[in-house]
Amino acid sequence: MDAAEVVRAYWARTQGRDWDGVRALLADDLVVEWPVSGERFTSADAFVGMNAAYPEGWTIDVRSVVGDGEQVASQVLVPHVEHGPAAALSFWTVRGGLVRSAVEYWCTPGSERPPDWRKVFTV
Amino acid sequence: MDAAEVVRAYWARTQGRDWDGVRALLADDLVVEWPVSGERFTSADAFVGMNAAYPEGWTIDVRSVVGDGEQVASQVLVPHVEHGPAAALSFWTVRGGLVRSAVEYWCTPGSERPPDWRKVFTV
């Protein structure tokens, strides 16, 4: 698998709750940063453990995957039946078929109101 | 310029407040969606006008640009002297040297507190 295929497999296995399959795509010393919440996961076991423990109700909807060499970006919607819409914007480094690191920005579509000054520019 | 170079030029000219230079990189019928605020800009003139009108104090810090054919993703920090940190995670379509469309997620690093259940997984 090339780097983009590894990231596509990551999301497909995550949707399938195939945690052993997800773990097999990650380097042992994986580092994942979540800047919005200021969290940092410093091993594949910790990151997979957290994902497996995430309260159920979520769905993975992959909107785009862009890969160039070892760098991959993905745009994924992750709606949750209780908590509503969410999006994960992720920037991955993949080498030798394994994810080495990622920076993931989690945000909430529809959570902010545009300021008045901007309304003239939108329809 | 290839698609990734167009996006790099977009950000460099934006940082330079070179609005004519930015406009020259965009198709007339550009469509930009901002899912977090639910805004949609439907022309290059409207989008550039909005950027030029954005209250000053911001800096563009490009962290990564990933391009594959017509698709490009960029990870950009946009700190503002008054409003603090911000990040723009953008997924672009570029064809014929012009940006045709983009989906940009704006979020705020450090704005959320991790839930207690996740703390066992981070250091």
Tab-separated table of C-alpha atoms in Angstrom:
chain	number	residue	atom	x	y	z
A	1	MET	CA	0.000	0.000	0.000
A	2	ASP	CA	1.192	3.496	-0.714
A	3	ALA	CA	0.821	6.212	1.927
A	4	ALA	CA	-2.665	7.332	0.851
A	5	GLU	CA	-3.845	3.718	0.774
A	6	VAL	CA	-2.578	3.222	4.326
A	7	VAL	CA	-4.646	6.207	5.461
A	8	ARG	CA	-7.728	4.939	3.592
A	9	ALA	CA	-7.270	1.547	5.254
A	10	TYR	CA	-6.887	3.266	8.632
A	11	TRP	CA	-10.272	4.970	8.266
A	12	ALA	CA	-12.015	1.882	6.834
A	13	ARG	CA	-10.751	-0.321	9.677
A	14	THR	CA	-11.683	2.360	12.213
A	15	GLN	CA	-15.248	2.419	10.857
A	16	GLY	CA	-15.223	-1.395	11.128
A	17	ARG	CA	-14.066	-1.242	14.795
A	18	ASP	CA	-11.260	-3.548	13.597
A	19	TRP	CA	-8.809	-2.398	16.272
A	20	ASP	CA	-6.240	-5.124	15.594
A	21	GLY	CA	-6.337	-4.129	11.933
A	22	VAL	CA	-5.888	-0.464	12.832
A	23	ARG	CA	-3.000	-1.271	15.178
A	24	ALA	CA	-1.211	-3.145	12.349
A	25	LEU	CA	-1.049	0.106	10.332
A	26	LEU	CA	0.707	2.106	13.051
A	27	ALA	CA	4.362	2.323	14.101
A	28	ASP	CA	4.847	1.354	17.762
A	29	ASP	CA	6.173	4.819	18.601
A	30	LEU	CA	3.392	6.666	16.791
A	31	VAL	CA	2.871	10.263	17.919
A	32	VAL	CA	-0.517	11.909	17.339
A	33	GLU	CA	-1.207	15.521	18.254
A	34	TRP	CA	-4.699	16.963	18.709
A	35	PRO	CA	-4.100	20.734	18.756
A	36	VAL	CA	-7.705	21.759	19.493
A	37	SER	CA	-7.792	19.908	22.823
A	38	GLY	CA	-4.040	20.097	23.421
A	39	GLU	CA	-3.736	16.313	23.656
A	40	ARG	CA	-0.757	14.214	22.581
A	41	PHE	CA	-0.729	10.432	22.196
A	42	THR	CA	2.757	8.941	22.198
A	43	SER	CA	2.315	5.299	21.287
A	44	ALA	CA	0.215	3.218	18.925
A	45	ASP	CA	-1.203	1.272	21.871
A	46	ALA	CA	-2.366	4.432	23.620
A	47	PHE	CA	-3.917	5.857	20.469
A	48	VAL	CA	-5.745	2.659	19.505
A	49	GLY	CA	-6.830	2.160	23.110
A	50	MET	CA	-8.319	5.648	23.171
A	51	ASN	CA	-10.142	5.121	19.865
A	52	ALA	CA	-11.545	1.784	21.033
A	53	ALA	CA	-12.752	3.439	24.249
A	54	TYR	CA	-14.396	6.382	22.478
A	55	PRO	CA	-18.128	6.450	23.405
A	56	GLU	CA	-20.120	4.746	20.640
A	57	GLY	CA	-22.483	6.385	18.181
A	58	TRP	CA	-19.994	7.690	15.601
A	59	THR	CA	-19.645	7.055	11.865
A	60	ILE	CA	-16.638	7.624	9.591
A	61	ASP	CA	-17.442	9.456	6.327
A	62	VAL	CA	-14.227	9.969	4.336
A	63	ARG	CA	-14.554	13.018	2.079
A	64	SER	CA	-11.049	13.258	0.653
A	65	VAL	CA	-7.582	11.771	0.935
A	66	VAL	CA	-4.633	13.569	-0.664
A	67	GLY	CA	-1.231	11.904	-0.715
A	68	ASP	CA	2.193	13.050	-1.855
A	69	GLY	CA	5.128	10.794	-1.020
A	70	GLU	CA	5.149	10.252	2.747
A	71	GLN	CA	2.646	13.035	3.404
A	72	VAL	CA	-1.103	12.466	3.418
A	73	ALA	CA	-4.021	14.705	4.364
A	74	SER	CA	-7.564	13.491	4.998
A	75	GLN	CA	-10.898	15.238	5.417
A	76	VAL	CA	-13.333	13.067	7.357
A	77	LEU	CA	-16.777	13.780	8.780
A	78	VAL	CA	-17.501	11.936	12.016
A	79	PRO	CA	-21.124	12.519	12.962
A	80	HIS	CA	-22.240	11.130	16.334
A	81	VAL	CA	-25.835	10.136	17.022
A	82	GLU	CA	-25.837	11.959	20.355
A	83	HIS	CA	-23.306	14.764	19.932
A	84	GLY	CA	-24.050	15.777	16.345
A	85	PRO	CA	-21.600	16.722	13.595
A	86	ALA	CA	-17.812	16.600	13.878
A	87	ALA	CA	-14.939	16.716	11.410
A	88	ALA	CA	-11.377	15.392	11.615
A	89	LEU	CA	-8.799	17.155	9.447
A	90	SER	CA	-5.659	15.054	9.628
A	91	PHE	CA	-2.105	15.456	8.345
A	92	TRP	CA	-0.230	12.165	8.346
A	93	THR	CA	3.326	10.974	7.853
A	94	VAL	CA	3.515	7.399	6.532
A	95	ARG	CA	6.771	5.528	5.947
A	96	GLY	CA	7.374	1.885	5.131
A	97	GLY	CA	3.640	1.187	5.111
A	98	LEU	CA	3.176	2.423	8.704
A	99	VAL	CA	1.763	5.647	10.083
A	100	ARG	CA	4.559	7.408	11.953
A	101	SER	CA	2.825	10.567	13.114
A	102	ALA	CA	-0.272	12.675	12.646
A	103	VAL	CA	-1.674	16.056	13.537
A	104	GLU	CA	-5.459	15.921	13.760
A	105	TYR	CA	-7.686	18.955	14.082
A	106	TRP	CA	-11.160	18.159	15.402
A	107	CYS	CA	-13.831	20.745	14.826
A	108	THR	CA	-17.609	21.055	14.807
A	109	PRO	CA	-19.413	22.070	11.613
A	110	GLY	CA	-22.140	24.607	12.308
A	111	SER	CA	-20.769	25.536	15.727
A	112	GLU	CA	-19.946	29.191	15.024
A	113	ARG	CA	-22.008	32.148	13.893
A	114	PRO	CA	-20.532	34.442	11.219
A	115	PRO	CA	-19.891	38.002	12.361
A	116	ASP	CA	-22.147	40.664	10.855
A	117	TRP	CA	-19.381	42.306	8.787
A	118	ARG	CA	-18.942	39.096	6.718
A	119	LYS	CA	-22.565	38.659	5.684
A	120	VAL	CA	-22.217	40.990	2.706
A	121	PHE	CA	-19.727	38.526	1.159
A	122	THR	CA	-21.871	35.378	1.357
A	123	VAL	CA	-25.138	34.327	-0.192
B	1	MET	CA	2.853	26.311	-11.303
B	2	ASP	CA	1.448	22.938	-10.311
B	3	ALA	CA	-1.544	22.730	-7.983
B	4	ALA	CA	0.485	22.687	-4.761
B	5	GLU	CA	2.534	25.665	-5.955
B	6	VAL	CA	-0.673	27.602	-6.647
B	7	VAL	CA	-1.794	26.987	-3.066
B	8	ARG	CA	1.624	27.995	-1.693
B	9	ALA	CA	1.449	31.191	-3.772
B	10	TYR	CA	-2.079	31.828	-2.483
B	11	TRP	CA	-0.890	31.748	1.121
B	12	ALA	CA	2.282	33.772	0.439
B	13	ARG	CA	0.328	36.507	-1.366
B	14	THR	CA	-2.313	36.473	1.383
B	15	GLN	CA	0.391	37.033	3.991
B	16	GLY	CA	1.704	39.878	1.788
B	17	ARG	CA	-1.799	41.458	1.566
B	18	ASP	CA	-1.246	41.273	-2.206
B	19	TRP	CA	-4.968	41.065	-3.017
B	20	ASP	CA	-4.537	41.568	-6.760
B	21	GLY	CA	-2.000	38.753	-6.734
B	22	VAL	CA	-4.377	36.525	-4.774
B	23	ARG	CA	-7.259	37.315	-7.135
B	24	ALA	CA	-5.114	36.255	-10.122
B	25	LEU	CA	-4.877	32.714	-8.683
B	26	LEU	CA	-8.648	32.208	-8.429
B	27	ALA	CA	-11.272	31.225	-11.013
B	28	ASP	CA	-14.004	33.872	-11.341
B	29	ASP	CA	-16.667	31.398	-10.208
B	30	LEU	CA	-14.672	30.125	-7.226
B	31	VAL	CA	-16.751	28.477	-4.510
B	32	VAL	CA	-15.380	28.323	-0.963
B	33	GLU	CA	-17.206	26.605	1.865
B	34	TRP	CA	-16.526	27.230	5.550
B	35	PRO	CA	-18.341	24.383	7.305
B	36	VAL	CA	-17.656	25.514	10.878
B	37	SER	CA	-19.512	28.815	10.426
B	38	GLY	CA	-21.812	27.540	7.655
B	39	GLU	CA	-20.603	30.221	5.234
B	40	ARG	CA	-20.322	29.863	1.477
B	41	PHE	CA	-18.523	32.294	-0.854
B	42	THR	CA	-19.561	31.952	-4.488
B	43	SER	CA	-17.176	34.177	-6.424
B	44	ALA	CA	-13.503	35.080	-6.398
B	45	ASP	CA	-14.404	38.754	-5.915
B	46	ALA	CA	-16.515	38.028	-2.832
B	47	PHE	CA	-13.851	35.776	-1.314
B	48	VAL	CA	-10.971	38.192	-1.910
B	49	GLY	CA	-13.107	41.096	-0.724
B	50	MET	CA	-13.849	39.266	2.511
B	51	ASN	CA	-10.169	38.415	3.071
B	52	ALA	CA	-9.125	42.016	2.427
B	53	ALA	CA	-11.763	43.221	4.907
B	54	TYR	CA	-10.762	40.779	7.639
B	55	PRO	CA	-9.792	42.744	10.776
B	56	GLU	CA	-5.999	43.093	10.878
B	57	GLY	CA	-3.594	41.460	13.285
B	58	TRP	CA	-3.247	38.029	11.657
B	59	THR	CA	-0.192	36.120	10.377
B	60	ILE	CA	-0.024	33.196	7.948
B	61	ASP	CA	2.195	30.291	9.104
B	62	VAL	CA	2.084	27.473	6.525
B	63	ARG	CA	2.783	24.136	8.216
B	64	SER	CA	2.175	21.743	5.338
B	65	VAL	CA	0.940	21.582	1.763
B	66	VAL	CA	0.114	18.196	0.232
B	67	GLY	CA	-0.753	17.989	-3.459
B	68	ASP	CA	-1.899	15.155	-5.690
B	69	GLY	CA	-3.043	16.065	-9.181
B	70	GLU	CA	-5.822	18.650	-8.905
B	71	GLN	CA	-6.285	18.065	-5.165
B	72	VAL	CA	-4.315	19.968	-2.526
B	73	ALA	CA	-4.585	20.106	1.259
B	74	SER	CA	-2.960	22.740	3.441
B	75	GLN	CA	-2.432	23.088	7.173
B	76	VAL	CA	-1.960	26.733	8.144
B	77	LEU	CA	-1.766	28.432	11.529
B	78	VAL	CA	-3.252	31.935	11.572
B	79	PRO	CA	-2.550	33.522	14.947
B	80	HIS	CA	-4.145	36.915	15.570
B	81	VAL	CA	-2.606	39.447	17.929
B	82	GLU	CA	-5.972	40.136	19.595
B	83	HIS	CA	-7.942	36.915	19.162
B	84	GLY	CA	-5.157	34.372	19.757
B	85	PRO	CA	-4.496	31.124	17.892
B	86	ALA	CA	-6.440	29.868	14.883
B	87	ALA	CA	-5.879	27.188	12.260
B	88	ALA	CA	-7.180	26.818	8.696
B	89	LEU	CA	-7.355	23.265	7.330
B	90	SER	CA	-8.126	23.614	3.639
B	91	PHE	CA	-8.932	21.156	0.856
B	92	TRP	CA	-8.510	22.724	-2.564
B	93	THR	CA	-9.297	21.866	-6.164
B	94	VAL	CA	-6.904	23.528	-8.634
B	95	ARG	CA	-7.203	23.197	-12.414
B	96	GLY	CA	-5.395	25.063	-15.164
B	97	GLY	CA	-3.376	27.020	-12.628
B	98	LEU	CA	-6.493	28.443	-10.928
B	99	VAL	CA	-8.208	27.556	-7.683
B	100	ARG	CA	-11.696	26.299	-8.543
B	101	SER	CA	-13.051	25.439	-5.112
B	102	ALA	CA	-12.077	24.923	-1.501
B	103	VAL	CA	-13.481	23.620	1.751
B	104	GLU	CA	-11.833	25.358	4.700
B	105	TYR	CA	-12.259	24.300	8.304
B	106	TRP	CA	-11.369	27.012	10.795
B	107	CYS	CA	-10.691	25.932	14.333
B	108	THR	CA	-9.058	27.198	17.499
B	109	PRO	CA	-6.077	25.316	18.982
B	110	GLY	CA	-6.376	25.032	22.751
B	111	SER	CA	-10.090	25.841	22.798
B	112	GLU	CA	-11.360	22.532	24.171
B	113	ARG	CA	-10.691	20.598	27.362
B	114	PRO	CA	-10.174	16.836	27.075
B	115	PRO	CA	-12.791	14.750	28.859
B	116	ASP	CA	-11.602	12.891	31.942
B	117	TRP	CA	-11.911	9.430	30.373
B	118	ARG	CA	-9.220	10.285	27.796
B	119	LYS	CA	-6.537	11.408	30.227
B	120	VAL	CA	-5.249	7.882	30.827
B	121	PHE	CA	-4.211	7.709	27.158
B	122	THR	CA	-2.136	10.909	26.992
B	123	VAL	CA	1.012	12.079	28.686
